[in-house]
Short mmCIF file of C-alpha atoms and ligand atoms in Angstrom, two decimals:
data_model
loop_
_atom_site.label_atom_id
_atom_site.label_comp_id
_atom_site.label_asym_id
_atom_site.label_seq_id
_atom_site.Cartn_x
_atom_site.Cartn_y
_atom_site.Cartn_z
CA MET G 28 83.73 131.72 76.27
CA ALA G 29 82.62 128.72 78.30
CA GLU G 30 84.76 127.96 81.31
CA SER G 31 86.77 124.76 81.06
CA LEU G 32 86.19 122.51 84.05
CA PRO G 33 88.38 119.57 85.11
CA SER G 34 86.97 116.15 84.24
CA VAL G 35 84.92 114.42 86.94
CA ARG G 36 87.00 111.32 87.40
CA PHE G 37 88.30 109.85 90.66
CA SER G 38 91.80 108.42 90.70
CA THR G 39 92.47 104.69 90.79
CA HIS G 40 94.26 104.86 94.16
CA PRO G 41 92.95 102.17 96.54
CA GLN G 42 91.07 104.70 98.71
CA PHE G 43 88.94 105.62 95.66
CA SER G 44 88.50 102.07 94.33
CA GLY G 45 86.20 99.08 94.87
CA PHE G 46 83.98 99.46 97.93
CA MET G 47 85.81 102.75 98.66
CA LYS G 48 84.72 104.37 95.41
CA PRO G 49 82.97 107.60 96.44
CA CYS G 50 79.18 107.21 96.92
CA ARG G 51 78.18 110.89 96.56
CA PHE G 52 74.55 109.91 97.08
CA GLU G 53 71.93 111.84 99.04
CA GLY G 54 68.39 110.67 99.54
CA ASP G 55 65.81 108.77 101.49
CA THR G 56 64.61 105.19 101.47
CA GLU G 57 61.65 104.46 103.71
CA ASN G 58 60.97 100.89 104.84
CA LEU G 59 64.27 99.19 104.13
CA GLU G 60 64.17 95.44 103.53
CA VAL G 61 64.69 93.49 106.75
CA ILE G 62 65.70 89.83 107.05
CA GLY G 63 64.64 88.70 110.52
CA THR G 64 62.85 90.78 113.12
CA ILE G 65 63.64 94.07 114.81
CA PRO G 66 62.22 94.06 118.36
CA PRO G 67 59.55 96.79 118.72
CA GLU G 68 61.26 98.05 121.90
CA ILE G 69 64.00 99.47 119.70
CA ARG G 70 62.97 103.07 119.02
CA GLY G 71 65.50 105.63 117.99
CA THR G 72 67.99 106.65 115.34
CA PHE G 73 71.44 105.35 114.44
CA TYR G 74 73.50 108.24 113.07
CA ARG G 75 76.91 107.74 111.45
CA VAL G 76 79.20 109.78 109.21
CA MET G 77 81.66 108.90 106.44
CA PRO G 78 84.23 110.89 104.49
CA ASP G 79 82.89 110.93 100.91
CA PRO G 80 84.42 113.41 98.44
CA GLN G 81 81.75 115.32 96.57
CA LEU G 82 84.22 116.07 93.76
CA PRO G 83 87.57 114.59 92.70
CA PRO G 84 90.34 116.22 94.77
CA PHE G 85 93.09 118.00 92.84
CA VAL G 86 95.59 116.56 95.34
CA ASP G 87 97.05 113.25 94.16
CA ASN G 88 96.60 110.32 96.56
CA ASP G 89 94.34 112.36 98.86
CA PRO G 90 93.72 110.32 102.03
CA TRP G 91 90.35 108.80 103.00
CA PHE G 92 90.26 111.19 106.00
CA ASN G 93 89.95 114.24 103.70
CA GLY G 94 86.54 113.46 102.14
CA ASP G 95 83.41 115.57 102.68
CA GLY G 96 81.27 114.52 105.67
CA SER G 97 78.15 112.59 104.62
CA VAL G 98 75.73 111.68 107.40
CA SER G 99 73.51 108.59 107.34
CA ALA G 100 70.50 108.22 109.65
CA PHE G 101 68.66 104.95 110.27
CA ARG G 102 65.40 105.67 112.12
CA ILE G 103 63.96 102.55 113.74
CA GLU G 104 60.34 102.35 114.85
CA SER G 105 57.77 99.53 115.00
CA GLY G 106 60.25 97.09 113.50
CA ARG G 107 60.75 99.31 110.44
CA VAL G 108 63.89 101.13 109.34
CA HIS G 109 63.90 104.40 107.43
CA PHE G 110 67.12 105.63 105.85
CA LYS G 111 68.23 109.17 105.10
CA GLN G 112 71.56 110.49 103.89
CA ARG G 113 72.79 114.08 103.51
CA TYR G 114 76.11 115.81 103.10
CA VAL G 115 77.06 118.34 105.75
CA ARG G 116 76.75 121.74 104.03
CA THR G 117 80.17 122.97 105.09
CA GLU G 118 81.66 126.12 103.62
CA LYS G 119 83.98 123.82 101.64
CA PHE G 120 81.09 121.73 100.32
CA GLN G 121 78.99 124.75 99.32
CA ARG G 122 81.78 126.61 97.58
CA GLU G 123 83.04 123.52 95.73
CA ARG G 124 79.50 122.71 94.61
CA LYS G 125 79.15 126.21 93.20
CA ALA G 126 82.58 126.01 91.51
CA LYS G 127 81.84 122.46 90.29
CA LYS G 128 85.41 121.49 91.24
CA ALA G 129 87.60 120.92 94.29
CA LEU G 130 88.96 124.08 95.90
CA ALA G 131 90.44 122.71 99.14
CA GLY G 132 93.88 121.18 98.93
CA LYS G 133 95.73 118.77 101.20
CA TYR G 134 94.46 117.37 104.50
CA ARG G 135 94.58 120.17 107.08
CA ASN G 136 96.89 122.35 104.98
CA LYS G 137 95.25 125.64 104.05
CA TYR G 138 98.44 126.74 102.26
CA THR G 139 97.58 124.29 99.47
CA ASP G 140 94.01 125.58 98.88
CA ALA G 141 92.85 127.18 95.62
CA VAL G 142 90.82 129.80 97.53
CA GLU G 143 90.81 131.25 101.03
CA PHE G 144 88.22 129.68 103.33
CA LYS G 145 86.92 131.08 106.60
CA VAL G 146 86.70 127.48 107.95
CA ARG G 147 87.86 124.63 105.67
CA THR G 148 86.65 121.64 107.72
CA THR G 149 84.96 118.61 106.17
CA ALA G 150 82.94 117.72 109.34
CA ASN G 151 83.53 114.05 108.52
CA THR G 152 84.54 112.14 111.68
CA ASN G 153 81.74 111.86 114.24
CA ILE G 154 78.08 112.78 114.59
CA VAL G 155 77.02 113.53 118.15
CA TYR G 156 73.59 114.44 119.55
CA PHE G 157 73.65 117.12 122.24
CA ASN G 158 71.00 119.48 123.59
CA GLY G 159 68.63 119.02 120.66
CA LYS G 160 71.21 119.30 117.89
CA LEU G 161 73.32 116.92 115.87
CA LEU G 162 76.94 118.01 115.80
CA ALA G 163 79.00 116.89 112.80
CA CYS G 164 82.56 116.97 114.10
CA LYS G 165 86.09 117.01 112.78
CA GLU G 166 88.97 117.89 115.07
CA ASP G 167 90.24 120.78 112.92
CA ALA G 168 87.31 123.18 113.47
CA PRO G 169 84.10 123.89 115.40
CA PRO G 170 81.31 121.41 114.66
CA TYR G 171 78.49 121.93 112.18
CA ALA G 172 75.00 121.72 113.69
CA MET G 173 72.36 119.69 111.86
CA ASP G 174 68.65 119.08 112.34
CA PRO G 175 68.32 115.56 113.84
CA ASP G 176 65.08 114.97 111.94
CA THR G 177 65.81 116.31 108.44
CA LEU G 178 69.65 116.28 108.47
CA GLU G 179 69.48 119.84 107.20
CA THR G 180 72.69 121.72 108.01
CA LEU G 181 71.97 124.61 110.39
CA GLY G 182 75.47 126.05 110.28
CA LEU G 183 78.82 126.19 111.97
CA TYR G 184 78.17 125.94 115.69
CA ASP G 185 80.04 127.92 118.35
CA PHE G 186 77.75 127.13 121.30
CA GLU G 187 75.99 130.49 121.05
CA GLY G 188 79.27 132.35 121.02
CA GLN G 189 80.80 130.52 123.99
CA LEU G 190 83.36 128.36 122.13
CA PRO G 191 86.81 129.73 123.05
CA SER G 192 88.81 127.33 120.87
CA LEU G 193 89.32 127.36 117.09
CA THR G 194 88.96 123.56 117.15
CA PHE G 195 86.63 121.00 118.72
CA THR G 196 87.36 117.30 119.18
CA ALA G 197 85.50 114.67 117.15
CA HIS G 198 85.21 112.68 120.42
CA PRO G 199 83.35 114.78 123.02
CA LYS G 200 82.06 112.67 125.93
CA LEU G 201 78.61 112.85 127.47
CA ASP G 202 78.79 112.43 131.25
CA PRO G 203 75.98 109.91 131.91
CA VAL G 204 75.36 111.25 135.43
CA THR G 205 75.55 115.03 135.02
CA ARG G 206 74.64 115.08 131.28
CA GLU G 207 77.55 117.47 130.76
CA LEU G 208 79.37 117.39 127.43
CA VAL G 209 83.08 117.14 128.23
CA CYS G 210 85.17 118.54 125.38
CA PHE G 211 88.51 119.85 124.20
CA GLY G 212 90.22 121.28 121.17
CA TYR G 213 93.91 120.98 120.26
CA GLU G 214 95.92 123.27 117.97
CA ALA G 215 93.31 125.41 119.61
CA ARG G 216 94.85 128.77 118.66
CA GLY G 217 95.52 127.71 115.05
CA ASP G 218 97.66 125.38 112.95
CA GLY G 219 100.89 124.42 114.65
CA THR G 220 100.01 125.89 118.06
CA PRO G 221 100.67 123.72 121.15
CA ASP G 222 97.54 125.03 122.88
CA ILE G 223 94.87 122.68 124.18
CA CYS G 224 91.54 124.07 125.34
CA TYR G 225 89.60 121.85 127.74
CA PHE G 226 85.99 122.82 128.42
CA CYS G 227 82.79 121.49 129.89
CA VAL G 228 79.26 122.30 128.72
CA ASP G 229 76.32 121.69 131.06
CA ALA G 230 73.12 119.92 129.96
CA THR G 231 71.52 123.23 128.97
CA GLY G 232 74.43 124.20 126.73
CA LYS G 233 76.16 126.64 129.11
CA PHE G 234 79.97 126.56 129.47
CA THR G 235 80.90 125.84 133.08
CA GLU G 236 84.65 125.34 132.92
CA THR G 237 87.48 126.28 130.54
CA VAL G 238 91.17 125.49 131.03
CA TRP G 239 93.93 126.34 128.55
CA LEU G 240 96.91 123.96 128.53
CA VAL G 241 100.18 123.80 126.62
CA SER G 242 101.05 120.45 125.09
CA PRO G 243 104.63 119.12 125.36
CA VAL G 244 104.53 118.48 121.57
CA VAL G 245 102.36 119.79 118.72
CA ALA G 246 100.83 116.45 117.86
CA MET G 247 97.50 114.79 117.18
CA ILE G 248 95.07 114.31 120.09
CA HIS G 249 92.31 112.41 118.34
CA ASP G 250 90.36 110.97 121.26
CA PHE G 251 90.53 111.53 125.03
CA ALA G 252 89.17 110.00 128.24
CA VAL G 253 87.03 111.16 131.12
CA THR G 254 86.63 109.83 134.66
CA GLU G 255 84.52 111.28 137.47
CA ASN G 256 87.35 113.61 138.55
CA TYR G 257 89.88 113.70 135.70
CA VAL G 258 90.29 114.18 131.98
CA LEU G 259 93.09 112.42 130.11
CA PHE G 260 94.75 113.41 126.82
CA PRO G 261 96.62 110.61 125.00
CA ILE G 262 98.87 112.17 122.34
CA ILE G 263 99.47 110.32 119.06
CA PRO G 264 103.15 110.73 117.99
CA GLN G 265 102.12 112.37 114.69
CA THR G 266 103.61 115.84 114.91
CA CYS G 267 102.85 119.10 113.09
CA ASP G 268 105.34 121.58 111.67
CA LEU G 269 104.06 124.88 110.34
CA GLU G 270 107.08 125.48 108.08
CA ARG G 271 106.55 122.09 106.43
CA MET G 272 102.90 123.00 105.88
CA LYS G 273 103.80 126.39 104.37
CA ALA G 274 106.12 124.58 101.95
CA GLY G 275 103.11 122.56 100.80
CA GLY G 276 103.94 119.48 102.86
CA GLU G 277 101.82 117.33 105.16
CA HIS G 278 100.21 118.53 108.37
CA TRP G 279 101.43 115.34 110.10
CA GLN G 280 104.66 113.38 110.30
CA TRP G 281 105.18 110.22 112.34
CA ASN G 282 107.79 110.72 115.07
CA PRO G 283 109.13 107.44 116.52
CA ASP G 284 111.55 109.31 118.82
CA ILE G 285 109.09 110.99 121.20
CA PRO G 286 107.28 109.34 124.10
CA PHE G 287 103.62 108.48 124.07
CA TYR G 288 102.36 111.27 126.36
CA ILE G 289 99.19 111.08 128.44
CA GLY G 290 98.08 114.38 130.00
CA VAL G 291 96.06 114.14 133.22
CA LEU G 292 94.03 117.16 134.39
CA PRO G 293 91.59 117.31 137.33
CA ARG G 294 88.02 118.18 136.36
CA ARG G 295 86.22 121.14 137.96
CA SER G 296 88.06 124.32 138.94
CA ALA G 297 91.45 123.04 137.77
CA LYS G 298 94.29 125.39 136.86
CA ALA G 299 96.56 124.95 133.86
CA SER G 300 99.42 124.17 136.26
CA ASP G 301 97.50 121.15 137.61
CA VAL G 302 98.12 119.14 134.42
CA LYS G 303 100.67 116.32 134.52
CA TRP G 304 102.21 114.92 131.34
CA PHE G 305 102.88 111.25 131.98
CA ARG G 306 105.14 109.33 129.59
CA ALA G 307 105.09 105.83 128.15
CA PRO G 308 107.31 104.35 125.41
CA ASN G 309 106.57 105.52 121.85
CA ALA G 310 103.37 103.88 120.59
CA PHE G 311 100.20 104.70 118.67
CA PRO G 312 97.18 105.14 120.98
CA GLY G 313 93.88 104.28 119.30
CA HIS G 314 90.32 105.15 120.36
CA THR G 315 89.45 105.31 124.04
CA CYS G 316 87.42 102.36 125.27
CA ASN G 317 86.74 103.75 128.75
CA ALA G 318 88.45 105.15 131.83
CA PHE G 319 87.47 105.15 135.50
CA GLU G 320 88.88 105.58 138.99
CA ALA G 321 89.48 102.76 141.47
CA ASP G 322 91.35 103.10 144.78
CA GLY G 323 92.64 106.53 143.84
CA LYS G 324 94.14 105.24 140.57
CA ILE G 325 92.94 105.98 137.05
CA MET G 326 92.38 103.03 134.71
CA LEU G 327 92.63 103.95 131.01
CA ASP G 328 91.61 101.26 128.51
CA LEU G 329 92.41 101.68 124.83
CA PRO G 330 93.88 99.83 121.84
CA ILE G 331 97.59 100.46 121.32
CA SER G 332 99.73 99.71 118.27
CA ASP G 333 103.51 99.52 118.10
CA LYS G 334 103.26 100.80 114.50
CA ASN G 335 102.15 104.02 112.84
CA VAL G 336 98.46 103.27 112.21
CA PHE G 337 98.23 106.38 109.97
CA PHE G 338 100.75 104.86 107.54
CA TRP G 339 99.91 107.45 104.84
CA TRP G 340 101.71 110.05 107.01
CA PRO G 341 105.20 108.50 107.20
CA ASP G 342 108.21 109.54 109.31
CA ALA G 343 110.83 112.14 108.32
CA GLN G 344 112.70 109.53 106.25
CA GLY G 345 109.53 108.51 104.42
CA ASN G 346 109.27 105.20 106.28
CA ALA G 347 105.84 103.72 106.92
CA PRO G 348 104.69 100.25 107.91
CA ASP G 349 103.02 97.85 105.50
CA PRO G 350 99.31 98.38 106.30
CA ARG G 351 98.80 94.60 106.43
CA GLU G 352 101.21 94.41 109.36
CA ILE G 353 99.54 97.04 111.56
CA THR G 354 97.64 95.61 114.53
CA SER G 355 96.29 97.09 117.78
CA ASN G 356 95.74 95.25 121.06
CA MET G 357 93.63 96.40 124.01
CA PHE G 358 95.70 97.68 126.95
CA ARG G 359 95.02 99.11 130.40
CA PHE G 360 97.17 101.93 131.77
CA GLU G 361 97.05 102.34 135.53
CA ILE G 362 97.88 105.94 136.40
CA ASP G 363 98.41 107.39 139.87
CA PRO G 364 97.33 111.02 139.42
CA LYS G 365 99.20 112.00 142.61
CA SER G 366 102.50 110.50 141.44
CA THR G 367 105.48 112.80 140.96
CA ASP G 368 107.20 110.13 138.83
CA LEU G 369 105.91 110.83 135.35
CA GLU G 370 107.24 107.61 133.75
CA LEU G 371 104.25 105.27 133.62
CA PRO G 372 104.55 101.62 134.61
CA PRO G 373 104.01 99.23 131.65
CA ALA G 374 100.40 98.88 130.53
CA ARG G 375 98.68 95.52 130.96
CA CYS G 376 97.32 93.76 127.88
CA LEU G 377 93.58 93.09 128.24
CA LEU G 378 93.10 91.38 124.88
CA ARG G 379 95.81 90.15 122.53
CA GLU G 380 93.64 90.31 119.41
CA ASP G 381 93.73 92.84 116.56
CA ILE G 382 90.92 95.26 117.47
CA GLU G 383 89.84 98.88 117.12
CA PHE G 384 86.71 101.05 117.41
CA PRO G 385 86.04 99.95 121.02
CA ARG G 386 82.58 100.90 122.30
CA ILE G 387 80.83 100.44 125.63
CA ASP G 388 77.40 100.82 127.16
CA ASP G 389 77.63 104.64 127.17
CA ARG G 390 75.67 104.83 130.44
CA PHE G 391 78.93 103.55 132.02
CA MET G 392 81.28 106.10 130.45
CA SER G 393 83.74 107.19 133.18
CA HIS G 394 82.62 104.39 135.54
CA GLU G 395 83.84 100.90 136.30
CA TYR G 396 82.49 98.58 133.60
CA THR G 397 82.78 94.99 132.42
CA ARG G 398 81.86 94.85 128.74
CA ALA G 399 83.74 96.23 125.74
CA PHE G 400 82.50 95.87 122.16
CA CYS G 401 84.87 96.28 119.22
CA SER G 402 85.71 95.64 115.60
CA LEU G 403 88.04 92.65 115.39
CA ASN G 404 90.26 91.18 112.70
CA ASP G 405 89.83 87.47 113.41
CA GLY G 406 92.48 85.48 111.54
CA SER G 407 90.66 82.25 112.30
CA ALA G 408 87.38 83.34 110.66
CA PRO G 409 86.61 82.07 107.13
CA THR G 410 86.61 85.43 105.31
CA ASN G 411 87.10 84.97 101.56
CA TRP G 412 90.18 87.22 101.56
CA PRO G 413 91.24 86.70 97.90
CA VAL G 414 87.95 88.16 96.69
CA VAL G 415 87.30 90.63 99.53
CA ALA G 416 90.83 92.08 99.40
CA GLN G 417 90.48 92.61 95.66
CA ARG G 418 87.15 94.43 96.03
CA MET G 419 87.57 96.38 99.25
CA GLY G 420 89.81 99.26 98.16
CA GLY G 421 92.14 100.96 100.58
CA GLY G 422 92.16 103.17 103.61
CA PHE G 423 89.96 101.03 105.78
CA PRO G 424 91.17 98.45 108.29
CA PRO G 425 89.82 95.00 107.42
CA TYR G 426 87.74 94.02 110.45
CA ASN G 427 85.68 90.90 109.77
CA THR G 428 84.10 90.34 113.21
CA ILE G 429 82.35 92.18 116.05
CA GLY G 430 83.76 91.19 119.43
CA GLN G 431 82.40 91.43 122.96
CA LEU G 432 85.06 91.33 125.67
CA ASP G 433 84.09 90.46 129.24
CA LEU G 434 86.69 92.34 131.26
CA SER G 435 85.95 90.37 134.42
CA THR G 436 86.83 87.02 132.80
CA GLY G 437 88.79 87.99 129.69
CA GLU G 438 86.30 85.98 127.63
CA LEU G 439 85.79 87.12 124.02
CA THR G 440 82.46 86.46 122.24
CA LYS G 441 82.30 86.96 118.48
CA TYR G 442 79.79 87.74 115.76
CA PHE G 443 80.92 86.85 112.23
CA PRO G 444 78.71 88.43 109.53
CA GLY G 445 79.74 86.13 106.64
CA ASP G 446 82.68 85.22 104.43
CA MET G 447 82.12 88.08 101.96
CA HIS G 448 81.55 90.72 104.63
CA LEU G 449 83.49 93.25 106.72
CA VAL G 450 82.17 95.32 109.61
CA GLN G 451 82.29 99.00 110.55
CA GLU G 452 82.12 100.49 114.07
CA THR G 453 79.29 99.23 116.27
CA VAL G 454 76.97 101.18 118.53
CA PHE G 455 75.32 99.74 121.64
CA ILE G 456 71.58 100.02 122.39
CA PRO G 457 70.46 99.23 126.00
CA ARG G 458 67.57 96.73 126.12
CA SER G 459 65.62 99.08 128.38
CA HIS G 460 66.22 102.16 130.46
CA GLY G 461 67.21 100.32 133.64
CA THR G 462 68.81 97.22 132.14
CA ALA G 463 72.14 95.82 133.33
CA GLU G 464 75.38 97.07 131.78
CA GLY G 465 75.86 95.82 128.24
CA ASN G 466 72.53 94.01 128.06
CA GLY G 467 70.99 95.00 124.75
CA TRP G 468 71.87 95.09 121.08
CA LEU G 469 74.74 95.96 118.79
CA LEU G 470 73.98 97.80 115.55
CA PHE G 471 76.59 98.35 112.84
CA LEU G 472 77.17 98.71 109.12
CA VAL G 473 78.33 95.66 107.19
CA ASN G 474 80.05 95.89 103.79
CA ASN G 475 78.83 93.03 101.58
CA TYR G 476 81.53 92.31 98.95
CA ASP G 477 79.29 89.83 97.14
CA THR G 478 76.48 92.29 96.35
CA MET G 479 78.80 95.34 96.74
CA LEU G 480 76.00 96.90 98.81
CA SER G 481 75.75 97.86 102.48
CA GLU G 482 73.75 96.22 105.25
CA VAL G 483 73.09 97.03 108.88
CA HIS G 484 73.19 94.07 111.25
CA LEU G 485 71.45 93.89 114.63
CA VAL G 486 72.95 91.49 117.16
CA ASP G 487 71.77 90.66 120.69
CA THR G 488 74.64 91.02 123.20
CA GLU G 489 73.29 87.99 125.11
CA ASP G 490 73.40 85.73 122.01
CA MET G 491 75.85 86.73 119.31
CA SER G 492 75.67 83.41 117.42
CA SER G 493 73.33 84.81 114.76
CA PRO G 494 71.92 88.25 113.91
CA LYS G 495 68.46 89.27 115.09
CA ALA G 496 68.04 91.22 111.84
CA LYS G 497 69.89 92.13 108.67
CA ILE G 498 68.75 95.43 107.21
CA LEU G 499 69.48 95.69 103.49
CA LEU G 500 70.37 98.97 101.81
CA PRO G 501 69.80 99.63 98.11
CA VAL G 502 73.15 101.47 98.01
CA ARG G 503 76.82 101.01 98.90
CA LEU G 504 78.08 103.18 101.74
CA ARG G 505 81.80 103.76 101.93
CA ALA G 506 83.77 103.12 105.09
CA GLY G 507 82.79 105.60 107.78
CA LEU G 508 84.35 106.52 111.08
CA HIS G 509 81.95 107.02 113.95
CA GLY G 510 78.28 106.91 114.83
CA ASN G 511 75.93 106.98 117.78
CA TRP G 512 72.53 105.65 118.80
CA VAL G 513 69.99 108.21 120.01
CA ASP G 514 66.88 106.93 121.75
CA ALA G 515 63.56 108.24 120.36
CA ALA G 516 62.55 109.50 123.81
CA GLU G 517 65.63 111.72 123.85
CA LEU G 518 64.96 113.04 120.34
CA GLU G 519 61.32 113.76 121.20
CA THR G 520 62.29 115.88 124.23
CA PHE G 521 63.41 118.66 121.92
CA GLU G 522 61.70 120.78 119.35
CA PRO G 523 63.94 120.58 116.32
CA ASN G 524 65.59 123.82 115.28
CA VAL G 525 65.06 125.67 118.56
CA GLY G 526 67.92 127.69 119.98
CA ALA G 527 69.87 130.71 118.87
CA LEU G 528 72.21 129.27 116.30
CA ARG G 529 74.84 131.50 114.86
CA ILE G 530 75.19 130.25 111.33
C1 V55 F 629 90.80 110.30 112.53
C2 V55 F 629 89.90 110.52 111.48
C3 V55 F 629 89.92 111.73 110.81
C4 V55 F 629 90.80 112.70 111.18
C5 V55 F 629 91.70 112.49 112.21
O1 V55 F 629 90.17 108.11 113.08
C6 V55 F 629 91.69 111.30 112.88
C7 V55 F 629 90.85 109.05 113.26
C8 V55 F 629 88.11 111.18 109.33
O2 V55 F 629 89.11 112.05 109.76
O3 V55 F 629 90.81 113.87 110.50
FE1 FE F 630 87.85 108.63 115.97
#
């Protein structure tokens, strides 16, 4: 008798509707349409990843964050743009494809799965190029390695057997001086464990330093920060409880009663006992903009919200903010790593605008810097909200502008893509190898709610009044999380597929 399969129909929840309707498309388009001109000096590939469920989840109201990782690559050369998109062939993706139905249950809750997975990650949060490989990352598992040229999945990657942690952050940081990849994993010994594993990988892929820490709370550590001599762990007050998970509940619950902790650990030959857990009032720390040392103090710049940004994981009473009322402003924490007083002084507001997805000139990661780029919700911009809001679907913050903040003057420069458009996270491309900090271009996806198709806009950081080029896609790409620019010279240094991968 023929097996009866569930119908292929996505729910009408906002995160599956309008622009957020799953794309589920893989393919290639060479020579995308370009309005304007792409300078020939721009040679390289813009990689980004989005959660995009291959099949309808069996979990009702499944969050945007639980979709299968789908990687887009935009290769730019001689003023032309070539587009490629592939799903990461995770164990989850492969087994669900074979079964023709969803098998994984709730976000980061294996107790709700229909089958037992070895590793149930979706690899959907960031796509990072390191040592000749693309790493598709989600913070619940090791990364998946992909071929930077073909986007073929090579397999789950454990750094040739060196990875000591069960998890790997979606936000590893490349030290621009030493070319080390500075990394960590949290819940590093399994679901609900307070263990954090900090580690450093040298430019050739060899582990040089591993430190195991114990977190004061079992909570989300989504991003972190690196300076020349320290690593910092900002803890989001979303806490995990294994018993709740076993009962089929959520991995995360918002906890408004715990401090916002920031762990500070010296880099290089540190011991676990060297970590200090500083405390600030309860708040939601967003993505790291940058951190650096000045006069023996650590400066940590990041957007902070006074509300639970992950509103779909409410508090113990079921309370969650109205998503339209959640905003984040850019703050600077000044931390004295030698201090024995662990209560931090109040952070200073660097920009009182609603921003997220801060990016910098990555050559200045961990160093003093002056320019921050971000997605901005500009209330004064003429976005056609009645139409856009009706078409956008849910789960994605409505940023309508790309901002450039000059930290030396506080001046904010804006690029507005149009009244029927919203922006995704930007990447920065230096104008040339030796160019001044922040001098170059911004490249980012734009959702066009008129055509209901995606575009990529290229903006010069020295003149943001109009785009240098608008690259038109023949498809609609859902909201993604993170991406990175990789210069062609860097990609050409490596033979694709070389290296002993354990798949
Ligand atoms: C984030 C995204 C995730 C996740 C945890 O942006 C945190 C933050 C796309 O998945 O699993
Ligand atoms: Fe992130």
